[in-house]
Each structure stands twice: as structure tokens, then as C-alpha cells.
């Protein structure tokens, strides 16, 4: 008879929320969405519907979240909303319209590039800041929280440029060499089969 909610805690609920094994569907879904983007020719991606997809997906997400009390939290937490996230992401990747231009501003793209570091650092950094400030984690005032969030975001951006980008630059050519040994040539970017399947405009797009 237990009904999990946003603030609920428990061994199995924490295992469900935070264990990497339960997050694989998100990873596979994101990889599949990126692969689909690369394989669909540019003229068939629905560019003229970009703004409609973003706004429609966002409104649908808002409607689901507003009615979230009637939906089991364990469903809301991850997989159920993935299709709506995909609609929004697809619309954003199309890159047309005023919203897309606003999101393309350099400060926002820097935050987006630093988002994985922020995902990794947010909880431990917040806990350290709470300890350093002599606060209680469950009783933080708005002023402390705002300052802590600015510190965490700044730290994530710094780590992204000082560590993550350098690690990627070191790792990427090595991964490409290893994949060339392990994966048949016809599946590698730039091969004749891949080039025929993916037009230049599609295969060069970052997703």
C-alpha cells in the first residue's frame, strides 16, 4: 500500500532512482534518437514543424506534470516521459525559429556543454557547501541555495573546460583507432556505405 512520492526515501526506491542499471533505457533511448537523426535525410526531418514540436512537447510535459499526483511517481521519474522529451529534443535539433536562436546564444550553449559535469557534481558539491556553511541539508534558506547554485554551476563550467574537453581531446582519437580495429570498415563514418545512407548535411550534424 506504499505510494512513492517526490520526497519519499527507501532502499529499493533509491536503487530504482540512482542505480546505473535502471538508467540504461534512458541511455539506449538517447542513442537511438541520435542514430535516427543521422539516418533521416534533412528534408524529411520536419524542419517546418520545429517550433510546433517544441511548444507542443513542452505543453504536453506541463500537462502531465500538473496531473502528476494521479500518476505513480516511479513512472514519472524516468521512462514514461521519454517520448515527450524526444519530441522536444527533436524540435530543438531542427534549429529554426526564435526559440532556437535564443537557445543558441553562447552563454546557454556553454551551460549545455557543461551539463554532464553539472549532473555529476551537483549533489556532492551541495553537500560540501552545506557542511562548510554549517547548515542542515533539509533546511536551506533561499539566499544560501541561490549562492550555492551559482557556485556549483561555475564549478561545472570550469571543470568542463579544464578537464572534460581536454580529456575528450585525448580520448577521441584513441577511441577512433580502437573502433577501426574492432568495427568493420563499412560501419565507420566516412565509409562508402555510411556515406550513401547519410547525406553530408545529416552526417555532419551534432546531436
mmCIF file of C-alpha atoms in Angstrom:
data_model
loop_
_atom_site.group_PDB
_atom_site.id
_atom_site.type_symbol
_atom_site.label_atom_id
_atom_site.label_comp_id
_atom_site.label_asym_id
_atom_site.label_seq_id
_atom_site.Cartn_x
_atom_site.Cartn_y
_atom_site.Cartn_z
ATOM 1 C CA UNK A 1 0.000 0.000 0.000
ATOM 2 C CA UNK A 2 3.011 2.338 -0.058
ATOM 3 C CA UNK A 3 2.810 5.086 -2.677
ATOM 4 C CA UNK A 4 6.142 6.688 -3.571
ATOM 5 C CA UNK A 5 6.216 10.463 -3.943
ATOM 6 C CA UNK A 6 8.868 13.070 -4.741
ATOM 7 C CA UNK A 7 10.228 13.238 -1.171
ATOM 8 C CA UNK A 8 9.939 9.507 -0.441
ATOM 9 C CA UNK A 9 13.072 7.609 0.561
ATOM 10 C CA UNK A 10 13.875 3.939 0.908
ATOM 11 C CA UNK A 11 16.441 1.356 -0.163
ATOM 12 C CA UNK A 12 14.552 -0.024 -3.158
ATOM 13 C CA UNK A 13 13.324 3.395 -4.267
ATOM 14 C CA UNK A 14 16.873 4.795 -4.149
ATOM 15 C CA UNK A 15 18.088 1.742 -6.048
ATOM 16 C CA UNK A 16 15.452 2.387 -8.700
ATOM 17 C CA UNK A 17 16.231 6.105 -8.944
ATOM 18 C CA UNK A 18 20.012 6.148 -8.896
ATOM 19 C CA UNK A 19 21.491 2.789 -9.912
ATOM 20 C CA UNK A 20 23.053 2.875 -13.414
ATOM 21 C CA UNK A 21 21.286 -0.360 -14.371
ATOM 22 C CA UNK A 22 17.880 1.287 -14.102
ATOM 23 C CA UNK A 23 19.050 4.220 -16.244
ATOM 24 C CA UNK A 24 20.044 2.135 -19.266
ATOM 25 C CA UNK A 25 16.684 2.686 -21.009
ATOM 26 C CA UNK A 26 17.372 6.446 -20.990
ATOM 27 C CA UNK A 27 20.824 5.879 -22.481
ATOM 28 C CA UNK A 28 19.549 3.496 -25.168
ATOM 29 C CA UNK A 29 16.655 5.834 -25.985
ATOM 30 C CA UNK A 30 19.016 8.806 -26.405
ATOM 31 C CA UNK A 31 21.413 6.805 -28.578
ATOM 32 C CA UNK A 32 18.522 5.575 -30.725
ATOM 33 C CA UNK A 33 17.209 9.131 -31.137
ATOM 34 C CA UNK A 34 20.647 10.348 -32.237
ATOM 35 C CA UNK A 35 21.021 7.440 -34.653
ATOM 36 C CA UNK A 36 17.581 8.147 -36.120
ATOM 37 C CA UNK A 37 18.508 11.811 -36.601
ATOM 38 C CA UNK A 38 21.633 10.850 -38.535
ATOM 39 C CA UNK A 39 19.775 8.379 -40.749
ATOM 40 C CA UNK A 40 16.811 10.577 -41.681
ATOM 41 C CA UNK A 41 17.593 12.899 -44.632
ATOM 42 C CA UNK A 42 17.462 16.585 -43.798
ATOM 43 C CA UNK A 43 14.437 17.244 -45.989
ATOM 44 C CA UNK A 44 12.398 14.579 -44.140
ATOM 45 C CA UNK A 45 13.102 15.704 -40.578
ATOM 46 C CA UNK A 46 10.117 18.069 -40.484
ATOM 47 C CA UNK A 47 12.008 21.328 -40.196
ATOM 48 C CA UNK A 48 8.884 23.438 -40.745
ATOM 49 C CA UNK A 49 7.332 21.868 -37.626
ATOM 50 C CA UNK A 50 10.278 22.736 -35.344
ATOM 51 C CA UNK A 51 8.542 25.349 -33.197
ATOM 52 C CA UNK A 52 5.317 23.331 -33.090
ATOM 53 C CA UNK A 53 7.188 20.245 -31.851
ATOM 54 C CA UNK A 54 8.977 22.182 -29.110
ATOM 55 C CA UNK A 55 5.892 24.032 -27.880
ATOM 56 C CA UNK A 56 3.600 21.020 -28.214
ATOM 57 C CA UNK A 57 6.012 18.743 -26.398
ATOM 58 C CA UNK A 58 6.571 21.313 -23.650
ATOM 59 C CA UNK A 59 2.828 21.835 -23.152
ATOM 60 C CA UNK A 60 2.245 18.078 -23.004
ATOM 61 C CA UNK A 61 5.019 17.727 -20.411
ATOM 62 C CA UNK A 62 3.494 20.527 -18.349
ATOM 63 C CA UNK A 63 0.064 18.883 -18.511
ATOM 64 C CA UNK A 64 1.483 15.548 -17.357
ATOM 65 C CA UNK A 65 3.405 17.154 -14.502
ATOM 66 C CA UNK A 66 0.382 19.165 -13.377
ATOM 67 C CA UNK A 67 -1.540 15.907 -13.134
ATOM 68 C CA UNK A 68 1.406 14.124 -11.605
ATOM 69 C CA UNK A 69 -0.370 13.414 -8.334
ATOM 70 C CA UNK A 70 -2.530 10.890 -10.167
ATOM 71 C CA UNK A 71 0.422 9.165 -11.866
ATOM 72 C CA UNK A 72 2.739 6.815 -9.907
ATOM 73 C CA UNK A 73 5.983 8.639 -9.150
ATOM 74 C CA UNK A 74 8.106 5.696 -10.268
ATOM 75 C CA UNK A 75 6.594 6.093 -13.742
ATOM 76 C CA UNK A 76 7.033 9.866 -13.795
ATOM 77 C CA UNK A 77 10.640 9.640 -12.629
ATOM 78 C CA UNK A 78 12.006 8.364 -15.918
ATOM 79 C CA UNK A 79 10.715 6.285 -18.789
ATOM 80 C CA UNK A 80 7.110 7.401 -19.173
ATOM 81 C CA UNK A 81 8.083 10.921 -20.225
ATOM 82 C CA UNK A 82 10.865 9.888 -22.605
ATOM 83 C CA UNK A 83 8.695 10.109 -25.775
ATOM 84 C CA UNK A 84 7.703 13.684 -24.884
ATOM 85 C CA UNK A 85 11.330 14.570 -24.178
ATOM 86 C CA UNK A 86 12.189 13.130 -27.589
ATOM 87 C CA UNK A 87 9.614 15.370 -29.307
ATOM 88 C CA UNK A 88 11.102 18.472 -27.620
ATOM 89 C CA UNK A 89 14.705 17.455 -28.345
ATOM 90 C CA UNK A 90 13.913 16.654 -31.989
ATOM 91 C CA UNK A 91 12.233 20.024 -32.421
ATOM 92 C CA UNK A 92 15.216 21.784 -30.845
ATOM 93 C CA UNK A 93 17.697 19.936 -33.065
ATOM 94 C CA UNK A 94 15.894 21.216 -36.149
ATOM 95 C CA UNK A 95 17.296 24.620 -35.255
ATOM 96 C CA UNK A 96 14.801 27.107 -36.685
ATOM 97 C CA UNK A 97 12.627 29.761 -35.077
ATOM 98 C CA UNK A 98 13.071 32.399 -32.372
ATOM 99 C CA UNK A 99 13.328 29.885 -29.513
ATOM 100 C CA UNK A 100 16.120 28.027 -31.270
ATOM 101 C CA UNK A 101 18.023 31.263 -31.909
ATOM 102 C CA UNK A 102 17.682 32.231 -28.234
ATOM 103 C CA UNK A 103 18.939 28.833 -27.092
ATOM 104 C CA UNK A 104 21.904 29.166 -29.472
ATOM 105 C CA UNK A 105 23.334 32.108 -27.526
ATOM 106 C CA UNK A 106 26.858 31.367 -26.348
ATOM 107 C CA UNK A 107 26.173 31.526 -22.558
ATOM 108 C CA UNK A 108 23.385 28.973 -22.905
ATOM 109 C CA UNK A 109 25.409 26.633 -25.127
ATOM 110 C CA UNK A 110 28.237 26.763 -22.568
ATOM 111 C CA UNK A 111 25.774 25.695 -19.877
ATOM 112 C CA UNK A 112 24.524 22.925 -22.135
ATOM 113 C CA UNK A 113 28.053 21.694 -22.847
ATOM 114 C CA UNK A 114 28.759 21.681 -19.097
ATOM 115 C CA UNK A 115 25.552 19.851 -18.182
ATOM 116 C CA UNK A 116 27.123 16.398 -17.782
ATOM 117 C CA UNK A 117 29.731 17.751 -15.355
ATOM 118 C CA UNK A 118 26.945 19.574 -13.510
ATOM 119 C CA UNK A 119 24.993 16.298 -13.327
ATOM 120 C CA UNK A 120 28.000 14.585 -11.721
ATOM 121 C CA UNK A 121 28.998 17.354 -9.307
ATOM 122 C CA UNK A 122 25.710 18.862 -8.140
ATOM 123 C CA UNK A 123 24.974 16.566 -5.194
ATOM 124 C CA UNK A 124 28.488 16.171 -3.691
ATOM 125 C CA UNK A 125 29.259 19.892 -4.103
ATOM 126 C CA UNK A 126 25.976 20.899 -2.498
ATOM 127 C CA UNK A 127 26.644 18.548 0.409
ATOM 128 C CA UNK A 128 30.134 20.002 0.913
ATOM 129 C CA UNK A 129 28.755 23.550 0.790
ATOM 130 C CA UNK A 130 26.095 22.642 3.352
ATOM 131 C CA UNK A 131 28.773 21.236 5.663
ATOM 132 C CA UNK A 132 31.065 24.237 5.128
ATOM 133 C CA UNK A 133 28.222 26.628 5.867
ATOM 134 C CA UNK A 134 27.139 24.767 8.973
ATOM 135 C CA UNK A 135 23.636 24.286 7.577
ATOM 136 C CA UNK A 136 21.150 21.454 7.594
ATOM 137 C CA UNK A 137 20.515 19.829 4.227
ATOM 138 C CA UNK A 138 16.752 19.737 4.796
ATOM 139 C CA UNK A 139 16.503 23.357 5.988
ATOM 140 C CA UNK A 140 18.230 25.612 3.456
ATOM 141 C CA UNK A 141 17.154 29.224 3.052
ATOM 142 C CA UNK A 142 16.704 30.850 -0.362
ATOM 143 C CA UNK A 143 19.822 33.038 -0.084
ATOM 144 C CA UNK A 144 22.153 30.129 0.695
ATOM 145 C CA UNK A 145 20.579 27.968 -2.019
ATOM 146 C CA UNK A 146 20.951 30.689 -4.677
ATOM 147 C CA UNK A 147 24.615 31.280 -3.813
ATOM 148 C CA UNK A 148 25.318 27.535 -3.699
ATOM 149 C CA UNK A 149 23.719 27.001 -7.112
ATOM 150 C CA UNK A 150 25.844 29.762 -8.649
ATOM 151 C CA UNK A 151 28.989 28.216 -7.135
ATOM 152 C CA UNK A 152 28.056 24.746 -8.416
ATOM 153 C CA UNK A 153 27.294 25.978 -11.943
ATOM 154 C CA UNK A 154 30.547 27.968 -12.047
ATOM 155 C CA UNK A 155 32.484 24.921 -10.848
ATOM 156 C CA UNK A 156 30.835 22.735 -13.510
ATOM 157 C CA UNK A 157 31.752 25.188 -16.290
ATOM 158 C CA UNK A 158 35.350 25.368 -15.024
ATOM 159 C CA UNK A 159 35.698 21.589 -14.831
ATOM 160 C CA UNK A 160 34.191 21.250 -18.304
ATOM 161 C CA UNK A 161 36.816 23.488 -19.896
ATOM 162 C CA UNK A 162 39.787 22.487 -17.732
ATOM 163 C CA UNK A 163 39.179 18.727 -17.538
ATOM 164 C CA UNK A 164 36.368 17.370 -19.713
ATOM 165 C CA UNK A 165 37.302 18.987 -23.038
ATOM 166 C CA UNK A 166 40.970 18.064 -22.586
ATOM 167 C CA UNK A 167 40.059 14.502 -21.684
ATOM 168 C CA UNK A 168 37.824 14.275 -24.759
ATOM 169 C CA UNK A 169 40.590 15.620 -26.992
ATOM 170 C CA UNK A 170 42.962 12.970 -25.614
ATOM 171 C CA UNK A 171 40.446 10.120 -25.687
ATOM 172 C CA UNK A 172 38.645 10.679 -29.012
ATOM 173 C CA UNK A 173 41.498 9.797 -31.429
ATOM 174 C CA UNK A 174 42.344 6.713 -29.381
ATOM 175 C CA UNK A 175 38.738 5.524 -29.417
ATOM 176 C CA UNK A 176 38.624 6.062 -33.163
ATOM 177 C CA UNK A 177 41.733 3.929 -33.613
ATOM 178 C CA UNK A 178 40.343 1.182 -31.387
ATOM 179 C CA UNK A 179 36.961 1.234 -33.142
ATOM 180 C CA UNK A 180 38.729 0.968 -36.504
ATOM 181 C CA UNK A 181 40.213 -2.341 -35.303
ATOM 182 C CA UNK A 182 37.000 -3.678 -33.746
ATOM 183 C CA UNK A 183 34.243 -2.463 -36.097
ATOM 184 C CA UNK A 184 34.003 -3.451 -39.784
ATOM 185 C CA UNK A 185 35.021 -0.569 -42.037
ATOM 186 C CA UNK A 186 31.628 -0.382 -43.716
ATOM 187 C CA UNK A 187 30.061 0.793 -40.421
ATOM 188 C CA UNK A 188 32.576 3.561 -39.710
ATOM 189 C CA UNK A 189 31.848 7.233 -40.507
ATOM 190 C CA UNK A 190 33.150 8.167 -43.931
ATOM 191 C CA UNK A 191 32.871 4.691 -45.451
ATOM 192 C CA UNK A 192 31.081 4.357 -48.774
ATOM 193 C CA UNK A 193 28.070 2.580 -47.280
ATOM 194 C CA UNK A 194 27.675 5.121 -44.482
ATOM 195 C CA UNK A 195 28.054 7.997 -46.939
ATOM 196 C CA UNK A 196 25.319 6.631 -49.174
ATOM 197 C CA UNK A 197 22.977 6.147 -46.249
ATOM 198 C CA UNK A 198 23.673 9.532 -44.606
ATOM 199 C CA UNK A 199 23.770 12.668 -46.788
ATOM 200 C CA UNK A 200 26.522 15.168 -45.872
ATOM 201 C CA UNK A 201 24.086 17.578 -44.224
ATOM 202 C CA UNK A 202 22.769 14.835 -41.971
ATOM 203 C CA UNK A 203 26.010 13.043 -41.156
ATOM 204 C CA UNK A 204 27.799 16.227 -40.121
ATOM 205 C CA UNK A 205 25.116 17.354 -37.678
ATOM 206 C CA UNK A 206 25.903 17.264 -33.958
ATOM 207 C CA UNK A 207 23.123 15.853 -31.816
#
